[in-house]
Amino acid sequence: AQSVTQLGSHVSVSEGALVLLRCNYSSSVPPYLFWYVQYPNQGLQLLLKYTTGATLVKGINGFEAEFKKSETSFHLTKPSAHMSDAAEYFCAVSDQQGNTPLVFGKGTRLSVIA
Amino acid sequence: DVKVTQSSRYLVKRTGEKVFLECVQDMDHENMFWYRQDPGLGLRLIYFSYDVKMKEKGDIPEGYSVSREKKERFSLILESASTSQTSMYLCASRSGTGGLGEQFFGPGTRLTVL
């Protein structure tokens, strides 16, 4: 079985500060890992994904994440927060065969303070 | 551009009513999913379908059923709506073969049961 833990249901940062959203996963098989973003009253939009190969993955809007197998982590970062980054962020895991639905974490709400 | 559409953005129903939530995708995807999203609980999988006329129970299927008569359409049915089913419902689709696990989401239906 697979699971995802997102540390911190709410993270608040100042505009221009580093954004760090934490995600740890559990998987008995090699995983695919995803970060999705949800803006108010919208569906989920893919930010980035790790499949195989390079462990540092770059996504849209300046976000990136690093797959660390030894730490079973896939933390999301952005060097400088912008007001428009305020949203809810979800980490998700699936197996590499694509045979199972994505399993999501409970989400982290990011607030950006001017 | 890929698209998943849901029949309603907002829906208000009475307790005991039969409710249909419709989802249509235009990407010829084999897999389709229904999630509900509640604050603090993240996304929870209700049902999914790997192909036409196939369905699988997710984590919280009680009180719901689904129908997939055509590849592009996946319907969620609340047989007798209850107030506990007030929630945001998200539909998603994914390529069954050759895809890298990414799920594409619709904008969501916010259902209120009075």
mmCIF file of C-alpha atoms in Angstrom:
data_model
loop_
_atom_site.group_PDB
_atom_site.id
_atom_site.type_symbol
_atom_site.label_atom_id
_atom_site.label_comp_id
_atom_site.label_asym_id
_atom_site.label_seq_id
_atom_site.Cartn_x
_atom_site.Cartn_y
_atom_site.Cartn_z
ATOM 1 C CA ALA A 1 0.000 0.000 0.000
ATOM 2 C CA GLN A 2 1.085 3.525 -0.656
ATOM 3 C CA SER A 3 0.648 6.610 1.485
ATOM 4 C CA VAL A 4 1.679 10.247 1.605
ATOM 5 C CA THR A 5 2.303 12.483 4.586
ATOM 6 C CA GLN A 6 2.448 16.227 4.181
ATOM 7 C CA LEU A 7 3.954 17.954 7.177
ATOM 8 C CA GLY A 8 2.069 21.096 8.048
ATOM 9 C CA SER A 9 -1.514 21.715 7.010
ATOM 10 C CA HIS A 10 -0.792 25.439 6.764
ATOM 11 C CA VAL A 11 2.440 27.215 5.892
ATOM 12 C CA SER A 12 2.824 30.976 5.887
ATOM 13 C CA VAL A 13 5.740 32.812 4.245
ATOM 14 C CA SER A 14 6.591 36.402 3.426
ATOM 15 C CA GLU A 15 6.659 37.551 -0.159
ATOM 16 C CA GLY A 16 10.156 36.927 -1.516
ATOM 17 C CA ALA A 17 10.992 34.262 1.065
ATOM 18 C CA LEU A 18 11.815 30.629 0.417
ATOM 19 C CA VAL A 19 8.881 28.255 0.083
ATOM 20 C CA LEU A 20 9.376 24.723 1.458
ATOM 21 C CA LEU A 21 6.486 22.266 1.526
ATOM 22 C CA ARG A 22 7.290 18.837 2.896
ATOM 23 C CA CYS A 23 6.147 15.489 1.568
ATOM 24 C CA ASN A 24 7.118 12.000 2.687
ATOM 25 C CA TYR A 25 5.813 8.910 1.012
ATOM 26 C CA SER A 26 5.558 5.217 1.668
ATOM 27 C CA SER A 27 5.621 2.770 -1.199
ATOM 28 C CA SER A 28 6.596 -0.886 -1.535
ATOM 29 C CA VAL A 29 7.410 -0.405 -5.228
ATOM 30 C CA PRO A 30 9.335 2.299 -7.095
ATOM 31 C CA PRO A 31 7.066 5.322 -7.087
ATOM 32 C CA TYR A 32 5.969 8.054 -9.381
ATOM 33 C CA LEU A 33 5.608 11.258 -7.363
ATOM 34 C CA PHE A 34 3.559 14.353 -8.088
ATOM 35 C CA TRP A 35 2.842 17.800 -6.779
ATOM 36 C CA TYR A 36 -0.483 19.413 -7.657
ATOM 37 C CA VAL A 37 -1.697 22.927 -6.906
ATOM 38 C CA GLN A 38 -5.283 24.021 -6.337
ATOM 39 C CA TYR A 39 -6.272 27.661 -6.553
ATOM 40 C CA PRO A 40 -9.530 28.719 -4.859
ATOM 41 C CA ASN A 41 -12.645 27.206 -6.438
ATOM 42 C CA GLN A 42 -10.652 25.362 -9.084
ATOM 43 C CA GLY A 43 -9.591 21.811 -9.808
ATOM 44 C CA LEU A 44 -6.086 20.460 -9.339
ATOM 45 C CA GLN A 45 -3.304 21.417 -11.716
ATOM 46 C CA LEU A 46 -0.055 19.486 -12.086
ATOM 47 C CA LEU A 47 2.986 21.418 -10.862
ATOM 48 C CA LEU A 48 5.631 18.769 -11.481
ATOM 49 C CA LYS A 49 6.258 15.047 -11.406
ATOM 50 C CA TYR A 50 9.067 12.584 -10.825
ATOM 51 C CA THR A 51 9.047 9.426 -12.879
ATOM 52 C CA THR A 52 12.580 8.154 -13.426
ATOM 53 C CA GLY A 53 15.981 9.675 -14.114
ATOM 54 C CA ALA A 54 17.032 13.033 -12.705
ATOM 55 C CA THR A 55 16.002 13.348 -9.098
ATOM 56 C CA LEU A 56 15.690 17.138 -9.175
ATOM 57 C CA VAL A 57 12.541 17.993 -11.045
ATOM 58 C CA LYS A 58 11.572 21.441 -12.253
ATOM 59 C CA GLY A 59 7.971 22.443 -12.681
ATOM 60 C CA ILE A 60 5.834 25.397 -13.582
ATOM 61 C CA ASN A 61 5.891 28.788 -11.863
ATOM 62 C CA GLY A 62 9.472 28.352 -10.590
ATOM 63 C CA PHE A 63 8.773 25.365 -8.356
ATOM 64 C CA GLU A 64 11.054 22.361 -8.069
ATOM 65 C CA ALA A 65 11.218 19.185 -6.021
ATOM 66 C CA GLU A 66 13.888 16.646 -5.241
ATOM 67 C CA PHE A 67 13.286 12.915 -4.985
ATOM 68 C CA LYS A 68 15.350 11.466 -2.135
ATOM 69 C CA LYS A 69 14.899 7.728 -2.009
ATOM 70 C CA SER A 70 16.931 7.283 1.184
ATOM 71 C CA GLU A 71 14.672 9.752 2.984
ATOM 72 C CA THR A 72 11.462 8.738 1.152
ATOM 73 C CA SER A 73 10.869 12.420 0.576
ATOM 74 C CA PHE A 74 9.756 14.674 -2.255
ATOM 75 C CA HIS A 75 9.788 18.194 -0.833
ATOM 76 C CA LEU A 76 8.604 21.127 -2.926
ATOM 77 C CA THR A 77 10.585 24.370 -2.998
ATOM 78 C CA LYS A 78 10.559 27.784 -4.604
ATOM 79 C CA PRO A 79 13.343 30.291 -3.945
ATOM 80 C CA SER A 80 11.143 33.374 -3.769
ATOM 81 C CA ALA A 81 7.429 33.351 -2.932
ATOM 82 C CA HIS A 82 4.981 35.469 -4.869
ATOM 83 C CA MET A 83 1.520 36.522 -3.793
ATOM 84 C CA SER A 84 0.074 34.467 -6.625
ATOM 85 C CA ASP A 85 1.540 31.287 -5.073
ATOM 86 C CA ALA A 86 -1.096 31.335 -2.349
ATOM 87 C CA ALA A 87 -3.014 28.096 -2.883
ATOM 88 C CA GLU A 88 -3.365 24.564 -1.592
ATOM 89 C CA TYR A 89 -0.681 22.082 -2.572
ATOM 90 C CA PHE A 90 -1.065 18.319 -2.727
ATOM 91 C CA CYS A 91 1.620 15.665 -2.923
ATOM 92 C CA ALA A 92 0.652 12.340 -4.523
ATOM 93 C CA VAL A 93 2.176 8.939 -5.218
ATOM 94 C CA SER A 94 1.464 6.088 -7.603
ATOM 95 C CA ASP A 95 3.289 2.977 -8.728
ATOM 96 C CA GLN A 96 5.405 3.068 -11.870
ATOM 97 C CA GLN A 97 3.148 0.745 -13.779
ATOM 98 C CA GLY A 98 0.325 3.242 -13.523
ATOM 99 C CA ASN A 99 -1.976 0.520 -12.284
ATOM 100 C CA THR A 100 -3.234 2.284 -9.220
ATOM 101 C CA PRO A 101 -4.997 5.604 -8.672
ATOM 102 C CA LEU A 102 -2.954 8.430 -7.243
ATOM 103 C CA VAL A 103 -2.849 8.485 -3.461
ATOM 104 C CA PHE A 104 -2.895 12.031 -2.140
ATOM 105 C CA GLY A 105 -1.658 13.688 0.990
ATOM 106 C CA LYS A 106 -4.037 15.858 2.985
ATOM 107 C CA GLY A 107 -2.695 19.039 1.480
ATOM 108 C CA THR A 108 -0.816 22.105 2.663
ATOM 109 C CA ARG A 109 -2.333 25.541 2.418
ATOM 110 C CA LEU A 110 0.285 28.156 1.540
ATOM 111 C CA SER A 111 -0.297 31.753 2.561
ATOM 112 C CA VAL A 112 1.968 34.523 1.276
ATOM 113 C CA ILE A 113 2.210 37.670 3.353
ATOM 114 C CA ALA A 114 3.020 40.991 1.742
ATOM 115 C CA ASP B 1 -5.625 21.374 -24.780
ATOM 116 C CA VAL B 2 -6.692 18.501 -22.573
ATOM 117 C CA LYS B 3 -10.003 18.913 -20.895
ATOM 118 C CA VAL B 4 -12.076 17.336 -18.171
ATOM 119 C CA THR B 5 -15.459 18.952 -17.688
ATOM 120 C CA GLN B 6 -18.004 18.493 -14.941
ATOM 121 C CA SER B 7 -21.658 19.177 -15.477
ATOM 122 C CA SER B 8 -22.133 21.667 -12.650
ATOM 123 C CA ARG B 9 -19.842 23.907 -10.608
ATOM 124 C CA TYR B 10 -22.386 24.331 -7.820
ATOM 125 C CA LEU B 11 -25.321 22.116 -6.897
ATOM 126 C CA VAL B 12 -27.862 22.288 -4.079
ATOM 127 C CA LYS B 13 -30.021 19.258 -3.340
ATOM 128 C CA ARG B 14 -32.405 18.061 -0.666
ATOM 129 C CA THR B 15 -31.858 15.115 1.640
ATOM 130 C CA GLY B 16 -33.104 11.918 0.028
ATOM 131 C CA GLU B 17 -32.835 13.149 -3.550
ATOM 132 C CA LYS B 18 -31.030 11.099 -6.184
ATOM 133 C CA VAL B 19 -28.101 13.129 -7.489
ATOM 134 C CA PHE B 20 -26.140 12.677 -10.701
ATOM 135 C CA LEU B 21 -22.710 14.210 -11.185
ATOM 136 C CA GLU B 22 -21.421 13.994 -14.725
ATOM 137 C CA CYS B 23 -17.838 14.048 -15.935
ATOM 138 C CA VAL B 24 -16.632 14.111 -19.534
ATOM 139 C CA GLN B 25 -13.065 13.971 -20.854
ATOM 140 C CA ASP B 26 -11.904 14.601 -24.400
ATOM 141 C CA MET B 27 -8.487 12.905 -24.202
ATOM 142 C CA ASP B 28 -9.558 9.337 -25.049
ATOM 143 C CA HIS B 29 -8.319 8.259 -21.628
ATOM 144 C CA GLU B 30 -9.065 4.775 -20.395
ATOM 145 C CA ASN B 31 -8.984 5.551 -16.669
ATOM 146 C CA MET B 32 -11.389 7.834 -14.839
ATOM 147 C CA PHE B 33 -11.740 8.672 -11.150
ATOM 148 C CA TRP B 34 -14.089 10.318 -8.672
ATOM 149 C CA TYR B 35 -12.735 11.946 -5.517
ATOM 150 C CA ARG B 36 -14.328 13.972 -2.792
ATOM 151 C CA GLN B 37 -12.415 16.758 -1.105
ATOM 152 C CA ASP B 38 -13.063 17.924 2.437
ATOM 153 C CA PRO B 39 -11.063 20.392 4.544
ATOM 154 C CA GLY B 40 -8.315 18.657 6.477
ATOM 155 C CA LEU B 41 -8.974 15.319 4.782
ATOM 156 C CA GLY B 42 -7.471 15.966 1.355
ATOM 157 C CA LEU B 43 -8.754 13.975 -1.608
ATOM 158 C CA ARG B 44 -10.417 10.651 -0.953
ATOM 159 C CA LEU B 45 -11.109 8.207 -3.736
ATOM 160 C CA ILE B 46 -14.733 7.163 -4.145
ATOM 161 C CA TYR B 47 -14.735 5.031 -7.299
ATOM 162 C CA PHE B 48 -12.625 4.575 -10.382
ATOM 163 C CA SER B 49 -12.889 2.899 -13.744
ATOM 164 C CA TYR B 50 -10.173 1.404 -15.905
ATOM 165 C CA ASP B 51 -12.371 0.971 -18.949
ATOM 166 C CA VAL B 52 -15.925 1.178 -20.238
ATOM 167 C CA LYS B 53 -18.403 -0.725 -18.073
ATOM 168 C CA MET B 54 -15.714 -1.430 -15.507
ATOM 169 C CA LYS B 55 -15.680 0.019 -12.021
ATOM 170 C CA GLU B 56 -13.685 -0.395 -8.868
ATOM 171 C CA LYS B 57 -14.435 0.764 -5.343
ATOM 172 C CA GLY B 58 -12.128 3.300 -3.844
ATOM 173 C CA ASP B 59 -11.629 4.138 -0.201
ATOM 174 C CA ILE B 60 -15.091 5.568 0.544
ATOM 175 C CA PRO B 61 -17.691 4.040 -1.828
ATOM 176 C CA GLU B 62 -20.554 3.824 0.668
ATOM 177 C CA GLY B 63 -23.584 5.810 -0.437
ATOM 178 C CA TYR B 64 -22.299 6.208 -3.998
ATOM 179 C CA SER B 65 -22.477 4.343 -7.257
ATOM 180 C CA VAL B 66 -21.009 5.018 -10.712
ATOM 181 C CA SER B 67 -21.768 4.421 -14.335
ATOM 182 C CA ARG B 68 -19.459 4.291 -17.338
ATOM 183 C CA GLU B 69 -21.346 3.451 -20.510
ATOM 184 C CA LYS B 70 -19.048 5.415 -22.820
ATOM 185 C CA LYS B 71 -15.310 5.883 -22.671
ATOM 186 C CA GLU B 72 -15.467 9.640 -22.327
ATOM 187 C CA ARG B 73 -18.142 9.836 -19.633
ATOM 188 C CA PHE B 74 -18.063 8.779 -15.985
ATOM 189 C CA SER B 75 -21.052 9.496 -13.772
ATOM 190 C CA LEU B 76 -21.209 9.552 -9.994
ATOM 191 C CA ILE B 77 -24.593 8.797 -8.452
ATOM 192 C CA LEU B 78 -25.761 9.562 -4.964
ATOM 193 C CA GLU B 79 -28.696 7.201 -4.549
ATOM 194 C CA SER B 80 -30.212 9.073 -1.609
ATOM 195 C CA ALA B 81 -28.324 12.222 -0.757
ATOM 196 C CA SER B 82 -27.478 12.944 2.857
ATOM 197 C CA THR B 83 -26.047 16.019 4.544
ATOM 198 C CA SER B 84 -22.801 14.106 5.151
ATOM 199 C CA GLN B 85 -22.294 14.078 1.395
ATOM 200 C CA THR B 86 -21.996 17.842 1.239
ATOM 201 C CA SER B 87 -18.543 18.226 -0.270
ATOM 202 C CA MET B 88 -16.435 19.166 -3.280
ATOM 203 C CA TYR B 89 -16.407 16.409 -5.881
ATOM 204 C CA LEU B 90 -13.510 16.152 -8.305
ATOM 205 C CA CYS B 91 -13.361 14.028 -11.421
ATOM 206 C CA ALA B 92 -10.074 13.025 -13.057
ATOM 207 C CA SER B 93 -8.878 11.016 -16.025
ATOM 208 C CA ARG B 94 -5.614 9.346 -16.990
ATOM 209 C CA SER B 95 -4.185 7.541 -19.938
ATOM 210 C CA GLY B 96 -4.177 3.807 -19.310
ATOM 211 C CA THR B 97 -1.241 2.974 -21.500
ATOM 212 C CA GLY B 98 1.926 4.871 -22.181
ATOM 213 C CA GLY B 99 1.058 7.532 -19.664
ATOM 214 C CA LEU B 100 3.292 8.460 -16.792
ATOM 215 C CA GLY B 101 0.620 8.348 -14.159
ATOM 216 C CA GLU B 102 -0.531 11.948 -14.357
ATOM 217 C CA GLN B 103 -4.200 12.475 -13.630
ATOM 218 C CA PHE B 104 -6.027 15.421 -15.217
ATOM 219 C CA PHE B 105 -8.697 17.043 -13.101
ATOM 220 C CA GLY B 106 -11.961 18.797 -13.786
ATOM 221 C CA PRO B 107 -12.898 22.047 -12.039
ATOM 222 C CA GLY B 108 -14.981 20.310 -9.385
ATOM 223 C CA THR B 109 -18.621 20.332 -8.317
ATOM 224 C CA ARG B 110 -19.443 21.819 -4.957
ATOM 225 C CA LEU B 111 -22.481 19.918 -3.715
ATOM 226 C CA THR B 112 -24.590 21.109 -0.818
ATOM 227 C CA VAL B 113 -27.218 18.765 0.596
ATOM 228 C CA LEU B 114 -29.822 20.477 2.750
#
